[in-house]
XYZ file of C-alpha atoms in Angstrom:
412
model
C -23.976 88.989 183.191
C -22.197 86.375 185.241
C -22.609 82.821 184.035
C -23.761 80.172 186.402
C -20.622 78.433 187.712
C -21.722 75.036 186.495
C -22.087 76.225 182.924
C -18.770 78.036 182.981
C -17.232 74.710 183.831
C -19.183 72.911 181.108
C -18.343 75.440 178.406
C -14.659 75.212 179.327
C -14.810 71.454 178.974
C -16.534 71.838 175.624
C -13.645 73.874 174.301
C -11.118 71.302 175.504
C -13.094 68.372 174.136
C -13.922 69.849 170.735
C -10.589 68.872 169.215
C -10.584 65.258 170.268
C -14.065 64.004 170.931
C -16.029 64.564 167.713
C -14.835 61.343 166.112
C -14.636 59.569 169.447
C -18.349 60.049 169.913
C -19.188 57.785 166.972
C -16.420 55.341 167.746
C -17.334 54.948 171.402
C -21.026 54.487 170.682
C -20.378 51.858 168.039
C -22.360 53.842 165.469
C -21.522 53.939 161.790
C -21.935 56.940 159.521
C -25.431 55.819 158.474
C -26.719 55.234 162.015
C -28.564 57.975 163.893
C -28.306 57.743 167.659
C -31.311 59.110 169.548
C -31.606 59.625 173.284
C -35.246 59.689 174.342
C -36.516 59.792 177.899
C -38.530 57.413 180.017
C -41.431 55.497 178.523
C -41.231 57.616 175.387
C -37.793 56.202 174.678
C -39.234 52.699 174.712
C -42.262 53.609 172.610
C -40.289 55.589 170.027
C -38.829 52.392 168.627
C -42.261 51.632 167.188
C -41.854 54.563 164.780
C -38.292 53.983 163.603
C -38.954 50.900 161.483
C -41.114 52.857 159.045
C -38.476 55.608 158.796
C -35.765 53.047 158.056
C -37.886 51.503 155.273
C -38.442 54.924 153.708
C -34.765 55.852 154.024
C -32.844 52.791 152.908
C -29.414 52.507 154.463
C -30.168 54.714 157.480
C -30.526 53.006 160.852
C -31.928 54.559 164.028
C -30.480 53.524 167.368
C -32.901 54.666 170.096
C -31.602 54.624 173.656
C -34.244 55.000 176.375
C -32.864 57.124 179.198
C -34.675 57.077 182.586
C -35.939 60.557 183.479
C -34.316 60.460 186.918
C -30.835 60.057 185.419
C -31.381 61.957 182.152
C -30.212 65.369 183.339
C -26.897 64.119 184.700
C -26.307 61.995 181.603
C -26.908 65.004 179.375
C -24.526 67.142 181.420
C -21.877 64.452 181.084
C -22.435 64.342 177.327
C -22.059 68.109 177.083
C -18.832 68.083 179.096
C -17.279 65.208 177.155
C -18.633 66.046 173.710
C -19.667 62.409 173.452
C -23.405 62.643 172.912
C -26.065 61.322 170.545
C -27.044 62.741 167.196
C -30.527 63.634 168.474
C -31.679 64.199 172.030
C -35.065 64.744 173.611
C -35.388 67.675 176.001
C -38.206 68.666 178.279
C -39.298 72.221 177.592
C -37.746 73.681 180.741
C -34.366 72.120 179.890
C -33.979 73.765 176.491
C -32.574 77.133 177.711
C -30.159 75.362 180.040
C -28.538 73.200 177.368
C -28.761 75.864 174.686
C -26.858 78.199 176.998
C -24.206 75.496 177.450
C -23.718 75.282 173.677
C -24.944 71.694 173.492
C -27.573 72.188 170.774
C -26.902 72.674 167.077
C -28.268 75.914 165.656
C -30.635 74.854 162.870
C -30.988 78.335 161.378
C -28.775 77.606 158.363
C -30.889 74.542 157.511
C -34.253 76.317 157.557
C -34.291 77.143 153.837
C -33.832 73.452 153.025
C -36.363 72.461 155.692
C -39.175 75.046 155.691
C -41.334 72.565 157.619
C -39.338 73.548 160.713
C -40.367 77.210 160.550
C -41.626 78.459 163.948
C -44.904 79.669 162.433
C -45.832 76.021 161.777
C -46.257 75.395 165.510
C -48.380 76.678 168.349
C -47.001 80.016 169.565
C -45.895 78.643 172.931
C -44.032 75.762 171.293
C -42.393 78.125 168.793
C -41.108 80.203 171.709
C -39.445 77.161 173.271
C -37.634 76.114 170.085
C -35.767 79.439 169.892
C -32.921 80.709 172.059
C -30.877 83.871 171.449
C -32.062 84.111 167.831
C -31.136 80.477 167.182
C -33.387 77.541 166.316
C -32.253 74.920 168.823
C -34.972 72.281 168.649
C -38.094 71.078 166.883
C -41.280 70.658 168.946
C -41.957 66.913 169.135
C -45.162 66.876 171.149
C -46.934 69.347 173.414
C -49.160 69.399 176.453
C -51.027 72.020 178.408
C -53.140 72.326 181.551
C -56.918 72.593 181.536
C -59.623 72.544 184.201
C -60.959 69.120 185.189
C -64.324 69.391 186.917
C -67.172 67.268 188.225
C -70.178 68.261 186.138
C -72.684 66.808 188.613
C -71.279 68.568 191.680
C -70.847 71.900 189.913
C -74.496 71.699 188.858
C -75.507 71.238 192.498
C -73.963 74.620 193.386
C -75.483 76.443 190.431
C -72.977 75.908 187.608
C -74.358 74.057 184.601
C -71.003 74.575 182.842
C -67.423 75.116 183.891
C -66.401 78.437 185.510
C -65.120 80.802 182.831
C -63.682 83.677 184.870
C -61.560 84.154 187.979
C -64.622 85.349 189.847
C -66.655 82.299 188.846
C -63.852 79.902 189.735
C -63.436 81.473 193.165
C -67.197 81.514 193.760
C -67.705 77.906 192.645
C -64.752 76.703 194.730
C -66.101 78.462 197.848
C -69.597 77.000 197.396
C -68.184 73.516 196.893
C -65.998 73.843 199.985
C -69.019 74.931 202.027
C -70.665 71.525 201.517
C -69.251 70.304 204.803
C -66.198 69.081 206.691
C -63.305 67.753 204.572
C -64.914 69.120 201.416
C -62.942 71.389 199.117
C -63.558 73.235 195.883
C -60.314 73.438 193.901
C -57.233 71.292 194.372
C -54.019 73.260 193.805
C -50.852 71.181 193.828
C -48.440 73.317 195.818
C -45.500 71.377 194.359
C -46.474 72.325 190.808
C -44.150 75.126 189.773
C -46.182 76.235 186.759
C -49.583 77.000 188.373
C -48.539 80.361 189.895
C -47.213 81.439 186.504
C -50.444 80.393 184.795
C -52.372 82.693 187.131
C -49.826 85.441 186.480
C -50.175 85.148 182.697
C -53.945 85.209 183.053
C -53.579 88.477 184.931
C -51.512 90.100 182.171
C -48.028 89.411 183.564
C -45.013 89.145 181.288
C -41.266 89.119 181.867
C -38.722 91.135 179.885
C -35.726 88.827 179.784
C -33.992 90.826 177.041
C -33.515 93.576 179.618
C -33.097 91.080 182.500
C -36.327 92.224 184.115
C -38.438 89.486 185.679
C -41.187 91.962 186.669
C -42.173 90.040 189.779
C -42.841 93.364 191.519
C -45.579 94.415 189.091
C -49.287 94.650 190.024
C -50.041 91.901 187.503
C -47.772 89.390 189.205
C -48.552 90.401 192.793
C -52.280 90.355 192.052
C -51.992 86.831 190.666
C -50.219 85.632 193.814
C -52.963 87.208 195.916
C -55.484 85.244 193.879
C -53.461 82.019 194.219
C -53.179 82.283 197.998
C -56.833 83.300 198.423
C -58.018 79.736 197.746
C -56.035 78.473 200.730
C -56.967 81.430 202.915
C -60.682 80.879 202.268
C -60.465 77.107 202.782
C -61.415 76.320 199.189
C -58.094 74.513 198.683
C -56.448 72.140 201.124
C -53.181 73.362 202.608
C -52.047 69.850 203.536
C -51.378 67.355 200.769
C -54.427 65.353 201.764
C -56.067 62.561 199.819
C -54.758 61.508 196.413
C -56.385 63.715 193.772
C -57.735 60.796 191.721
C -59.553 59.329 194.702
C -60.616 62.758 195.993
C -61.970 63.698 192.570
C -63.829 60.402 192.277
C -65.451 60.679 195.710
C -66.211 64.379 195.239
C -64.040 65.839 197.992
C -62.048 67.825 195.432
C -64.305 68.449 192.418
C -61.933 70.691 190.427
C -58.237 70.599 189.608
C -55.789 71.570 186.859
C -53.899 68.949 184.874
C -52.716 67.820 181.476
C -53.919 65.329 178.857
C -52.358 62.332 180.573
C -54.996 62.575 183.304
C -57.847 61.653 180.931
C -56.755 58.032 180.639
C -55.783 57.853 184.308
C -59.274 58.898 185.407
C -60.906 56.538 182.935
C -58.853 53.653 184.261
C -58.663 54.446 187.982
C -61.957 56.250 188.639
C -64.542 54.220 186.694
C -67.324 55.142 189.154
C -67.000 58.781 188.057
C -67.580 57.977 184.378
C -70.018 60.408 182.831
C -69.761 62.761 185.808
C -66.745 64.838 184.783
C -65.375 66.833 181.893
C -62.600 69.271 180.974
C -62.689 72.954 180.046
C -60.278 75.684 179.012
C -58.850 77.639 181.883
C -60.996 80.254 183.605
C -59.395 83.603 182.948
C -59.124 87.261 183.712
C -57.164 89.303 181.180
C -56.486 86.081 179.261
C -57.326 82.382 179.542
C -53.658 81.432 179.323
C -52.239 78.104 180.352
C -48.784 76.552 180.160
C -47.010 75.029 177.184
C -45.272 71.783 178.016
C -44.077 68.771 176.077
C -40.699 67.968 174.546
C -38.395 69.031 171.751
C -35.985 67.055 169.597
C -32.600 68.726 169.160
C -29.430 67.807 167.282
C -26.308 67.549 169.429
C -23.815 70.317 168.672
C -21.043 68.067 167.317
C -23.092 65.413 165.525
C -21.293 64.010 162.477
C -24.591 62.865 160.987
C -26.518 66.109 160.688
C -28.086 65.419 157.274
C -29.597 62.117 158.369
C -30.601 63.595 161.719
C -32.494 66.321 159.868
C -34.261 63.673 157.793
C -35.384 61.975 160.996
C -36.604 65.249 162.506
C -38.508 65.959 159.307
C -40.128 62.514 159.492
C -41.095 63.037 163.132
C -42.546 66.415 162.152
C -44.942 65.029 159.520
C -48.642 65.236 160.341
C -49.114 61.524 159.718
C -46.260 60.683 162.081
C -47.567 63.050 164.767
C -50.978 61.379 164.630
C -49.375 57.933 164.765
C -47.378 59.059 167.810
C -50.640 60.219 169.393
C -51.991 56.666 169.012
C -48.823 55.162 170.476
C -48.109 57.530 173.361
C -51.280 59.596 174.008
C -49.212 62.774 173.650
C -50.482 65.734 171.651
C -49.261 66.972 168.230
C -47.188 70.151 168.187
C -48.536 71.533 164.883
C -51.974 73.148 164.533
C -52.179 71.480 161.108
C -52.291 68.085 162.804
C -55.267 69.228 164.859
C -57.385 69.557 161.732
C -57.783 65.790 161.823
C -61.332 64.729 162.876
C -59.902 62.379 165.476
C -58.803 65.428 167.448
C -61.375 68.003 166.400
C -64.388 65.793 167.100
C -63.201 64.310 170.373
C -64.841 66.095 173.367
C -61.642 65.891 175.431
C -58.922 66.378 172.812
C -60.760 69.326 171.264
C -60.585 71.228 174.573
C -56.834 70.725 174.746
C -56.537 71.900 171.146
C -58.415 75.080 172.021
C -56.256 75.668 175.116
C -53.025 75.186 173.163
C -53.859 78.310 171.162
C -53.378 80.296 174.368
C -50.566 78.377 176.057
C -47.334 80.062 177.097
C -43.846 78.738 177.682
C -42.140 79.088 181.035
C -39.490 81.782 181.426
C -36.875 81.036 178.788
C -33.857 81.179 181.066
C -31.652 78.400 182.386
C -32.551 79.639 185.878
C -36.295 79.066 185.501
C -36.597 75.967 187.676
C -34.549 77.505 190.508
C -36.653 80.665 190.341
C -39.876 78.646 190.305
C -38.822 76.635 193.349
C -38.039 79.846 195.244
C -41.544 81.071 194.411
C -43.152 77.852 195.653
C -41.225 78.136 198.918
C -42.424 81.712 199.392
C -46.042 80.780 198.688
C -45.863 77.815 201.046
C -44.738 80.111 203.851
C -47.835 82.223 203.181
C -50.314 79.353 202.807
C -49.040 77.055 205.552
C -47.154 79.402 207.825
C -49.193 82.589 207.711
C -46.334 84.730 206.412
C -47.084 88.145 204.937
C -47.488 87.872 201.161
C -46.140 91.351 200.422
C -42.955 90.737 202.396
C -42.489 87.317 200.834
C -42.886 88.698 197.336
C -40.393 91.481 197.974
C -37.790 88.963 199.127
C -38.639 86.564 196.288
C -38.201 89.293 193.685
C -34.755 90.117 195.049
C -33.710 86.454 195.162
C -34.984 85.803 191.658
C -33.153 88.799 190.188
C -29.960 87.620 191.884
C -30.408 84.162 190.356
C -30.898 85.684 186.916
C -27.633 87.586 187.281
C -25.564 84.477 188.015
């Protein structure tokens, strides 16, 4: 298989830098042998500092230097670190970035440390998270936190069209969305964000789709995938979903114009804060399904940079971040969800009417295609679907061309 040109360049630079940059990394960053450097992204990088003080007290002599990297510059900064060999000891990666940087050789294989750290075993995590932490038979990261998509719905408006609980099947979701859209002009049933690259794959997984990346088969020409895209586009064709971007989903949900949508756990607090008039009128539910009720597995991993000179201390920090108590403390700090089912045994999560739904959905959440080309493939799919929804293009023809383009991307 051809390697993507960018990564050929990066790997070449890695070879050249390996001889001279290992020690330079520590020297340039000003870190001593007992200091762990951590690159964490966005707001999480700022919040993470609240956890490091306790770790430092429990591990006398070890310091943690957390650098908060803005998300909009994180990717380029990571690429630069890979090319130069001058990176942190630990880096945060979004789930879709793991294959990309693992392919570039940027992430330390933790396999040889698993006997000493059995807490990192993949079976300790939700299945979708365990899939993300592995690449080519290597363990390249530890799931830090997770998220998944569920159905947000207006309980009062669903009741008015005959649903005293959330739709549970594809047929019920389509029926409820059509009845809600029939309420009148500018009324819709289900909001589908056409810029969200994971929603089409969620429908595909629910319809029994699966890729076979070991044999380089994306299987986008299978009845399971094509049928899911027919289902996706049907909401726009029937007028149940708005083709144009339209009103902001928070406002449209609050005023009832768009009574159902898919989103993650972050939306709970947003609705509570920005849509107070809708309090008591909405809830969340696991995804309606067909063959399965699958959703997506998101979140972030913590990986050790390939040439870290402080691996032992970095492993101690990962182990600390992996503890149930720490995961629950991080939940309080950041409102992000624990990656281990064990953490979900806590009453704070089990007994909460919102959190408990996310916990149930995480049992059936799948990772995106574990290839460095996933985001490019997903964007090609969104473009094809937009031509169908907004431009009236033929779905069959679009899917044939998309399948060819995607296979070509995989071969790069």
